[in-house]
Amino acid sequence: MTYCLGIITRSGLVMAADSRTNAGVDYVSTYQKLFDFSLPEERVILICTSGNLSITQSVLTEIQRDLRQQETLNLHTLPNLYDIARYLGSKIRLIQEQDRPWLEKDGIDAQCSLLLGGQVRGENPSLYLIYNQGNCIQATPETPFLQVGETKYGKPILDRTLSYETSLEDAAKCALLSIDSTMKSNISVGPPIDLVMVQADHLKVSHRLRLRTGDPYLAKMRKLWESSLKQAFDQMPPIEWAYQDPQDQEELID
Amino acid sequence: MTYCLGIITRSGLVMAADSRTNAGVDYVSTYQKLFDFSLPEERVILICTSGNLSITQSVLTEIQRDLRQQETLNLHTLPNLYDIARYLGSKIRLIQEQDRPWLEKDGIDAQCSLLLGGQVRGENPSLYLIYNQGNCIQATPETPFLQVGETKYGKPILDRTLSYETSLEDAAKCALLSIDSTMKSNISVGPPIDLVMVQADHLKVSHRLRLRTGDPYLAKMRKLWESSLKQAFDQMPPIEWAYQDPQDQEELID
């Protein structure tokens, strides 16, 4: 399984991904899922991949080939992020056309999806999710994050704490906590965690981090977070029970 | 969708359920999903239902009929909770045998699952999940909670805060927060929320609560929880970036 997320705020972008890949539960390995195709000072292009590894690797290979062969349409020539999202969608469709019938014969899931975040000079930063079908959606100020893969465990923390006005540093912490929550609940999501922060209009990746298993920051963050949750818990007002057996009341107070 | 959960601790049981039922997104209604079949002073029997409403209602009707007709095997005669779990499983199988082929013809999901929590005099309290196939698993001190329905959004809070040694009152708060997190992330899970608390060896429901839409406790709880999360967030240590563009360092501190 995989968990990747992107966050867009007024001040920029955060992208994060785990690195665990598994075929069944008995074949687990580590693959990078966050890729930087930026052309510093000109454009920032970050891609996170999720789903069938052979499909996403082939999509990346096609993209890299277009760059190397200086095709007319490539990540560094397309005029804006929407066109890049569409281009990525066309690559997914190309690979799906080749491989999907063969995968389906053996009941293998060919699904994949991508996150694309970045900024092209002269445009605003933006964040897209490209579906397996090649179509895409864009993050907006109302819903400033997009997720792919194992999305549910890490969504409550985003729903409760993120907005378009959140500072970039807080958005990065929120991304780490969201991934940590997912890792805690689903062992098929795991480290290293890749985290990247991009300030609007700087046109390059400004902060980068790879957190490996046992990383002291990750351990400290988890410990602090859990003790804060417990503290928050203690501060919650007592439940105002509608029915309470008078006999039991005293015992509970004890 | 539905979200129900049961928690078992050293001091007793907590069971909780939402009440929203939907057929597609354009037909939403309210149905109770937490049912009390206790025989006070003799046995506590609480059942939560999830999945296809026609299946779970039929299962409950069968159970009630066995009680009314005083069948040899019913919820009040079976000697322990394991046998009751097996009995519920047999009712699921019965209804599935009748209805499933007809539902499948029209591609309708016939899946359901139940939670069973309680205590029979002379036995320890216990908590079971009965699957759609009629088999069951039991909660243990290592994993003191079981969930059915939309389980993922509400799991991180349980994973981080619950243990077999948690007080019953805290377990009840944790259940409410788990449901509230789920409601926030999935609108097909919604109020009223039913919450029940049972102290070990009291052989009756000691605390009961139904939280309706706009309930002031629910609003207060959510507000306090969110401000606690934000506070916890502020206390998190700054991220120790591996790479940090020197040019951007100053701006972030601002």
XYZ file of C-alpha atoms in Angstrom:
508
model
C 0.000 0.000 0.000
C 0.968 3.635 -0.332
C 0.061 6.935 1.211
C 0.942 10.205 -0.519
C -0.480 13.626 0.054
C -0.131 17.140 -1.236
C -1.134 20.342 0.523
C -1.504 23.737 -1.071
C -1.684 26.904 1.028
C -1.509 30.606 0.389
C 2.271 30.445 0.925
C 3.132 27.366 -1.093
C 3.098 23.602 -1.312
C 3.939 20.549 0.776
C 4.224 17.085 -0.751
C 4.835 13.897 1.242
C 4.947 10.162 0.603
C 5.776 6.921 2.339
C 8.036 4.371 0.610
C 6.600 0.947 1.374
C 5.501 -1.283 -1.473
C 4.052 -4.717 -1.086
C 2.821 -7.577 -3.236
C 0.587 -9.414 -0.806
C 1.668 -9.298 2.828
C 4.691 -11.548 2.315
C 6.635 -9.415 -0.142
C 7.417 -5.985 1.208
C 10.009 -3.622 -0.247
C 11.001 0.035 -0.384
C 10.423 2.230 -3.422
C 10.594 5.982 -3.668
C 7.205 7.516 -4.457
C 8.005 11.239 -4.481
C 9.888 12.521 -7.523
C 11.312 15.948 -8.252
C 11.407 17.042 -11.905
C 12.005 20.717 -11.139
C 13.949 23.100 -13.366
C 15.150 25.514 -10.662
C 14.294 29.185 -11.185
C 11.904 28.155 -13.995
C 9.448 25.601 -12.623
C 8.866 23.256 -9.708
C 7.387 19.882 -10.650
C 6.796 17.249 -7.961
C 5.068 13.943 -8.641
C 3.858 11.324 -6.131
C 2.900 7.869 -7.370
C 0.456 5.335 -6.004
C -0.935 2.014 -7.196
C 0.484 -0.732 -9.400
C 4.277 -0.266 -9.331
C 4.899 -1.552 -12.874
C 2.387 0.986 -14.232
C 3.747 3.977 -12.254
C 7.378 3.082 -13.072
C 6.523 2.829 -16.763
C 4.755 6.205 -16.625
C 7.872 7.756 -15.054
C 10.112 6.109 -17.631
C 8.016 7.561 -20.470
C 8.228 11.010 -18.875
C 11.983 10.788 -18.440
C 12.396 9.600 -22.031
C 10.448 12.590 -23.345
C 12.740 14.861 -21.316
C 15.930 13.141 -22.490
C 14.864 13.045 -26.112
C 13.686 16.659 -25.878
C 10.242 15.835 -27.255
C 8.184 18.951 -28.066
C 5.835 18.160 -25.208
C 7.631 17.363 -21.988
C 7.594 18.354 -18.310
C 9.889 21.303 -19.010
C 8.120 22.693 -22.081
C 4.416 22.376 -21.276
C 3.099 25.879 -20.484
C 1.272 25.234 -17.212
C 0.489 22.651 -14.533
C -2.931 21.795 -15.961
C -1.318 20.793 -19.246
C 1.287 18.785 -17.336
C -1.520 17.003 -15.434
C -3.190 16.184 -18.775
C 0.142 14.995 -20.168
C 0.627 12.680 -17.175
C -2.921 11.413 -17.724
C -2.097 10.600 -21.339
C 0.964 8.619 -20.185
C -1.179 6.609 -17.759
C -3.641 5.872 -20.592
C -0.782 4.790 -22.880
C 0.597 2.293 -20.355
C -2.870 1.089 -19.370
C -3.646 0.354 -23.011
C -0.515 -1.763 -23.279
C -0.640 -3.624 -19.995
C -4.124 -3.658 -18.528
C -5.650 -6.469 -20.622
C -2.730 -8.718 -19.623
C -2.980 -7.821 -15.933
C -6.735 -8.318 -15.912
C -6.357 -11.830 -17.356
C -4.706 -12.789 -14.082
C -6.964 -10.662 -11.892
C -4.175 -8.192 -11.088
C -5.139 -4.659 -10.159
C -3.713 -2.228 -12.723
C -4.994 0.909 -10.983
C -2.675 3.806 -10.293
C -3.005 7.473 -9.467
C -0.624 10.411 -9.270
C -0.300 13.679 -7.408
C 1.259 16.588 -9.238
C 2.273 19.716 -7.354
C 4.323 22.682 -8.450
C 4.508 26.007 -10.132
C 5.485 27.218 -13.577
C 7.005 30.730 -13.816
C 4.241 33.251 -14.383
C 1.522 30.920 -13.015
C 0.196 30.286 -9.496
C 1.282 27.190 -7.588
C -1.187 24.359 -8.010
C -1.849 20.788 -7.005
C -3.547 18.056 -9.071
C -4.662 14.474 -8.606
C -4.477 12.448 -11.807
C -6.774 9.417 -11.782
C -6.146 6.033 -13.275
C -8.504 6.982 -16.105
C -6.224 9.887 -17.058
C -8.586 12.664 -15.957
C -7.658 15.033 -13.133
C -8.933 17.275 -10.340
C -7.301 20.300 -8.731
C -7.018 21.251 -5.054
C -8.786 24.496 -4.132
C -8.634 26.925 -1.175
C -11.787 25.216 0.235
C -10.149 21.768 0.132
C -6.448 22.502 0.131
C -5.180 18.898 0.154
C -5.282 15.832 -2.081
C -4.414 12.264 -1.141
C -3.739 9.013 -2.987
C -3.445 5.415 -1.751
C -4.469 4.549 1.823
C -6.216 7.881 2.401
C -8.668 7.367 5.254
C -6.565 6.984 8.423
C -4.706 10.206 7.733
C -7.707 12.338 6.722
C -9.184 13.295 10.141
C -6.048 15.202 11.181
C -6.123 17.111 7.875
C -9.861 17.837 8.167
C -9.413 19.199 11.679
C -6.275 21.281 11.369
C -5.602 22.380 7.788
C -6.807 25.399 5.914
C -5.553 27.446 2.990
C -4.232 29.972 5.547
C -2.153 27.418 7.507
C 1.552 28.282 7.555
C 3.796 26.101 5.390
C 5.756 24.841 8.386
C 2.485 23.793 10.093
C 1.261 22.204 6.868
C 4.490 20.153 6.787
C 3.983 19.030 10.414
C 0.395 18.161 9.574
C 1.546 16.064 6.598
C 3.990 14.151 8.828
C 1.306 13.532 11.471
C -1.122 12.381 8.793
C 1.435 9.876 7.471
C 2.356 8.806 11.002
C -1.322 8.120 11.823
C -1.577 6.015 8.678
C 1.598 4.075 9.491
C 0.299 3.378 12.984
C -2.981 1.920 11.639
C -1.764 0.186 8.460
C 1.611 -1.575 8.475
C 1.680 -1.675 4.664
C 2.400 2.075 4.787
C 5.926 2.690 6.079
C 9.177 4.650 6.129
C 11.285 6.202 4.719
C 8.973 9.201 4.518
C 9.823 11.821 1.913
C 8.744 15.366 2.633
C 9.226 18.421 0.456
C 8.236 22.048 0.978
C 8.006 24.676 -1.741
C 7.457 28.367 -1.127
C 5.228 30.131 -3.619
C 7.101 32.044 -6.342
C 10.524 30.709 -5.321
C 10.414 28.255 -8.230
C 12.539 25.646 -6.449
C 12.264 23.138 -3.638
C 13.221 25.051 -0.527
C 13.085 22.288 2.131
C 13.550 18.574 1.824
C 13.597 15.720 4.324
C 13.793 11.920 4.310
C 12.775 10.288 7.581
C 14.015 6.723 7.951
C 12.834 3.977 10.331
C 13.718 4.918 13.881
C 14.422 8.537 12.960
C 14.680 10.474 16.227
C 12.466 13.335 14.983
C 9.733 10.876 13.979
C 9.944 9.143 17.372
C 9.910 12.472 19.241
C 6.986 13.726 17.151
C 4.946 10.576 17.773
C 5.660 10.616 21.518
C 4.771 14.293 21.872
C 1.655 13.896 19.767
C 0.419 10.940 21.796
C 1.011 12.704 25.100
C -0.757 15.805 23.740
C -3.714 13.672 22.671
C -3.873 12.127 26.133
C -3.754 15.591 27.680
C -6.518 16.786 25.348
C -8.458 13.735 26.413
C -8.139 14.597 30.082
C -9.400 18.116 29.374
C -12.594 16.833 27.715
C -15.654 17.591 29.812
C -17.268 14.592 31.537
C -20.015 12.997 29.452
C -23.458 14.217 30.468
C -25.247 10.870 30.530
C -28.967 10.923 29.812
C -29.539 7.790 31.862
C -27.284 6.866 34.689
C -28.056 4.109 37.123
C -27.928 5.840 40.560
C -26.211 2.776 42.016
C -23.336 3.105 39.546
C -22.854 6.814 39.863
C -20.756 6.751 42.967
C -18.504 3.980 41.793
C -17.590 5.851 38.639
C -16.617 8.940 40.559
C -14.217 6.859 42.635
C -22.850 3.964 5.639
C -22.520 3.076 9.280
C -19.958 3.254 11.999
C -20.302 1.160 15.145
C -17.676 0.258 17.681
C -17.313 -1.710 20.857
C -14.599 -1.329 23.480
C -13.808 -3.804 26.229
C -11.667 -2.824 29.208
C -10.805 -4.331 32.546
C -13.770 -2.464 34.074
C -16.444 -3.146 31.464
C -17.800 -2.353 28.038
C -18.653 0.624 25.858
C -20.760 0.292 22.707
C -21.514 3.127 20.303
C -23.179 3.591 16.930
C -24.251 6.298 14.545
C -27.772 6.220 13.025
C -27.415 7.311 9.422
C -28.517 4.954 6.664
C -28.320 5.690 2.997
C -29.208 4.089 -0.315
C -26.957 5.980 -2.674
C -26.251 9.587 -1.742
C -29.769 10.787 -2.512
C -31.711 8.703 -0.028
C -30.580 9.277 3.530
C -32.549 8.297 6.617
C -32.161 7.532 10.306
C -32.226 4.024 11.737
C -31.179 2.881 15.150
C -28.169 0.551 15.004
C -27.543 -0.174 18.696
C -29.982 -2.576 20.347
C -30.288 -3.631 23.964
C -31.559 -7.167 24.634
C -30.451 -7.247 28.258
C -32.200 -9.170 31.015
C -31.198 -6.969 33.962
C -29.439 -8.734 36.862
C -29.020 -11.814 34.645
C -27.294 -10.772 31.426
C -26.351 -7.747 29.355
C -26.699 -8.206 25.602
C -25.955 -5.322 23.238
C -25.965 -5.660 19.466
C -24.771 -3.159 16.851
C -25.700 -3.678 13.211
C -23.951 -2.641 10.025
C -24.461 -3.322 6.332
C -27.551 -4.059 4.245
C -30.513 -2.782 6.297
C -32.999 -5.391 5.061
C -30.613 -8.166 6.126
C -29.869 -6.723 9.587
C -33.547 -5.931 10.254
C -34.515 -9.478 9.298
C -31.808 -10.873 11.587
C -33.178 -8.763 14.471
C -36.749 -9.861 13.692
C -35.701 -13.521 13.817
C -34.006 -12.940 17.164
C -37.016 -11.159 18.603
C -39.341 -13.900 17.370
C -37.230 -16.565 19.087
C -37.474 -14.544 22.320
C -41.220 -13.999 22.004
C -41.967 -17.605 21.100
C -39.618 -18.739 23.879
C -37.638 -21.003 21.557
C -35.215 -23.281 23.394
C -32.277 -21.357 21.951
C -32.650 -17.617 22.324
C -30.684 -14.596 23.557
C -31.869 -15.195 27.123
C -31.266 -18.954 27.319
C -27.947 -19.457 25.534
C -25.290 -20.139 28.186
C -22.581 -17.663 27.153
C -21.665 -14.874 24.769
C -19.731 -17.142 22.423
C -22.845 -19.247 21.871
C -24.877 -16.073 21.353
C -22.340 -14.896 18.749
C -22.671 -18.257 16.984
C -26.466 -18.030 17.195
C -26.370 -14.525 15.594
C -24.088 -15.956 12.904
C -26.624 -18.686 12.172
C -29.362 -16.047 11.794
C -27.209 -14.097 9.320
C -26.642 -17.302 7.346
C -30.374 -18.056 7.343
C -31.319 -14.650 5.930
C -28.427 -14.660 3.481
C -29.587 -18.032 2.137
C -33.060 -16.592 1.528
C -32.163 -13.184 0.115
C -28.657 -13.092 -1.250
C -29.262 -14.771 -4.631
C -32.037 -12.224 -5.315
C -29.937 -9.258 -4.250
C -26.973 -10.445 -6.291
C -29.120 -10.666 -9.427
C -29.417 -6.875 -9.257
C -25.856 -6.267 -8.100
C -26.967 -5.230 -4.605
C -24.533 -5.680 -1.750
C -26.001 -8.124 0.786
C -23.092 -7.832 3.230
C -23.726 -7.183 6.900
C -21.830 -7.540 10.151
C -22.701 -7.293 13.812
C -21.029 -6.386 17.061
C -22.109 -8.243 20.167
C -21.074 -7.032 23.598
C -22.228 -8.064 27.011
C -21.942 -10.391 29.932
C -23.831 -13.457 31.106
C -23.961 -14.048 34.878
C -21.037 -16.215 35.910
C -18.996 -15.341 32.814
C -16.586 -12.497 32.019
C -17.758 -9.555 29.875
C -16.864 -10.073 26.241
C -17.113 -8.463 22.849
C -17.539 -10.180 19.463
C -17.639 -9.210 15.809
C -19.875 -11.486 13.751
C -18.995 -11.461 10.067
C -21.341 -11.660 7.122
C -20.268 -15.288 6.716
C -21.572 -16.115 10.186
C -18.178 -16.702 11.802
C -16.903 -14.477 14.595
C -13.862 -13.018 16.347
C -13.475 -11.815 19.921
C -11.797 -8.656 21.261
C -8.811 -9.322 23.512
C -6.819 -7.261 26.039
C -4.182 -6.660 23.310
C -6.781 -5.243 20.893
C -9.613 -4.114 23.130
C -11.887 -2.712 20.427
C -13.835 -3.939 17.410
C -15.397 -1.847 14.655
C -17.886 -2.406 11.835
C -18.846 -0.217 8.860
C -16.749 2.837 7.992
C -13.883 1.865 10.299
C -10.787 3.708 9.083
C -11.318 7.380 9.937
C -12.038 6.544 13.577
C -9.229 4.037 14.098
C -6.191 6.333 14.663
C -7.702 7.858 17.814
C -8.396 4.356 19.184
C -4.911 3.120 18.260
C -3.280 6.069 20.015
C -5.313 6.335 23.209
C -7.032 3.070 24.130
C -5.801 0.151 26.151
C -7.409 -2.574 28.236
C -6.533 -0.491 31.317
C -8.301 2.688 30.106
C -11.067 3.810 32.470
C -14.630 3.234 31.251
C -15.401 6.956 31.230
C -12.304 7.606 29.071
C -13.222 4.706 26.794
C -16.661 6.309 26.323
C -15.066 9.686 25.456
C -12.727 7.898 23.060
C -15.696 6.196 21.377
C -17.437 9.565 20.913
C -14.287 11.142 19.477
C -13.814 8.181 17.149
C -17.381 8.579 15.857
C -17.007 12.349 15.631
C -13.825 11.979 13.535
C -15.703 9.627 11.223
C -18.684 11.985 10.912
C -16.344 14.846 10.076
C -14.676 12.870 7.252
C -17.668 10.911 5.887
C -21.083 12.574 5.753
C -22.820 9.223 5.312
C -22.048 8.578 9.003
C -24.229 10.828 11.181
C -26.235 11.484 14.329
C -28.062 10.569 16.476
C -25.182 8.775 18.167
C -26.096 6.047 20.629
C -23.657 5.375 23.432
C -23.939 2.777 26.162
C -21.636 1.957 29.055
C -21.694 -1.277 31.039
C -19.696 -1.901 34.198
C -18.305 -5.392 34.585
C -20.364 -7.660 36.858
C -23.264 -5.197 37.209
C -25.280 -7.182 34.654
C -27.174 -4.161 33.391
C -26.592 -1.064 31.301
C -25.391 1.569 33.744
C -25.093 4.619 31.459
C -26.898 5.490 28.277
C -26.857 8.505 25.985
C -28.344 9.566 22.654
C -26.643 12.571 21.065
C -28.770 14.280 18.419
C -27.698 16.723 15.687
C -26.579 19.987 17.271
C -26.313 18.428 20.724
C -24.430 20.955 22.890
C -22.148 18.296 24.393
C -21.149 17.082 20.925
C -20.477 20.667 19.791
C -18.491 21.435 22.966
C -16.519 18.207 22.631
C -15.642 18.875 19.002
C -14.613 22.474 19.693
C -12.441 21.519 22.673
C -10.887 18.626 20.779
C -10.016 20.790 17.806
C -8.485 23.503 19.956
C -6.513 20.836 21.868
C -5.252 19.417 18.577
C -4.166 22.865 17.460
C -2.409 23.383 20.787
C -0.688 20.003 20.436
C 0.316 21.086 16.979
C 1.936 24.267 18.245
C 3.906 22.262 20.802
C 5.406 20.002 18.113
C 9.117 20.624 17.703
C 10.143 22.402 14.474
C 10.975 20.005 11.655
C 14.697 19.373 11.362
C 15.021 19.726 7.600
C 17.856 17.787 5.964
C 18.066 20.274 3.126
C 17.078 23.860 3.521
C 17.780 26.512 0.959
C 19.720 29.206 2.884
C 17.794 31.907 1.035
C 14.473 30.567 2.314
C 15.532 30.038 5.895
C 15.031 33.583 7.044
C 11.646 34.012 5.421
C 10.227 30.984 7.181
C 11.322 32.235 10.559
C 9.457 35.479 9.927
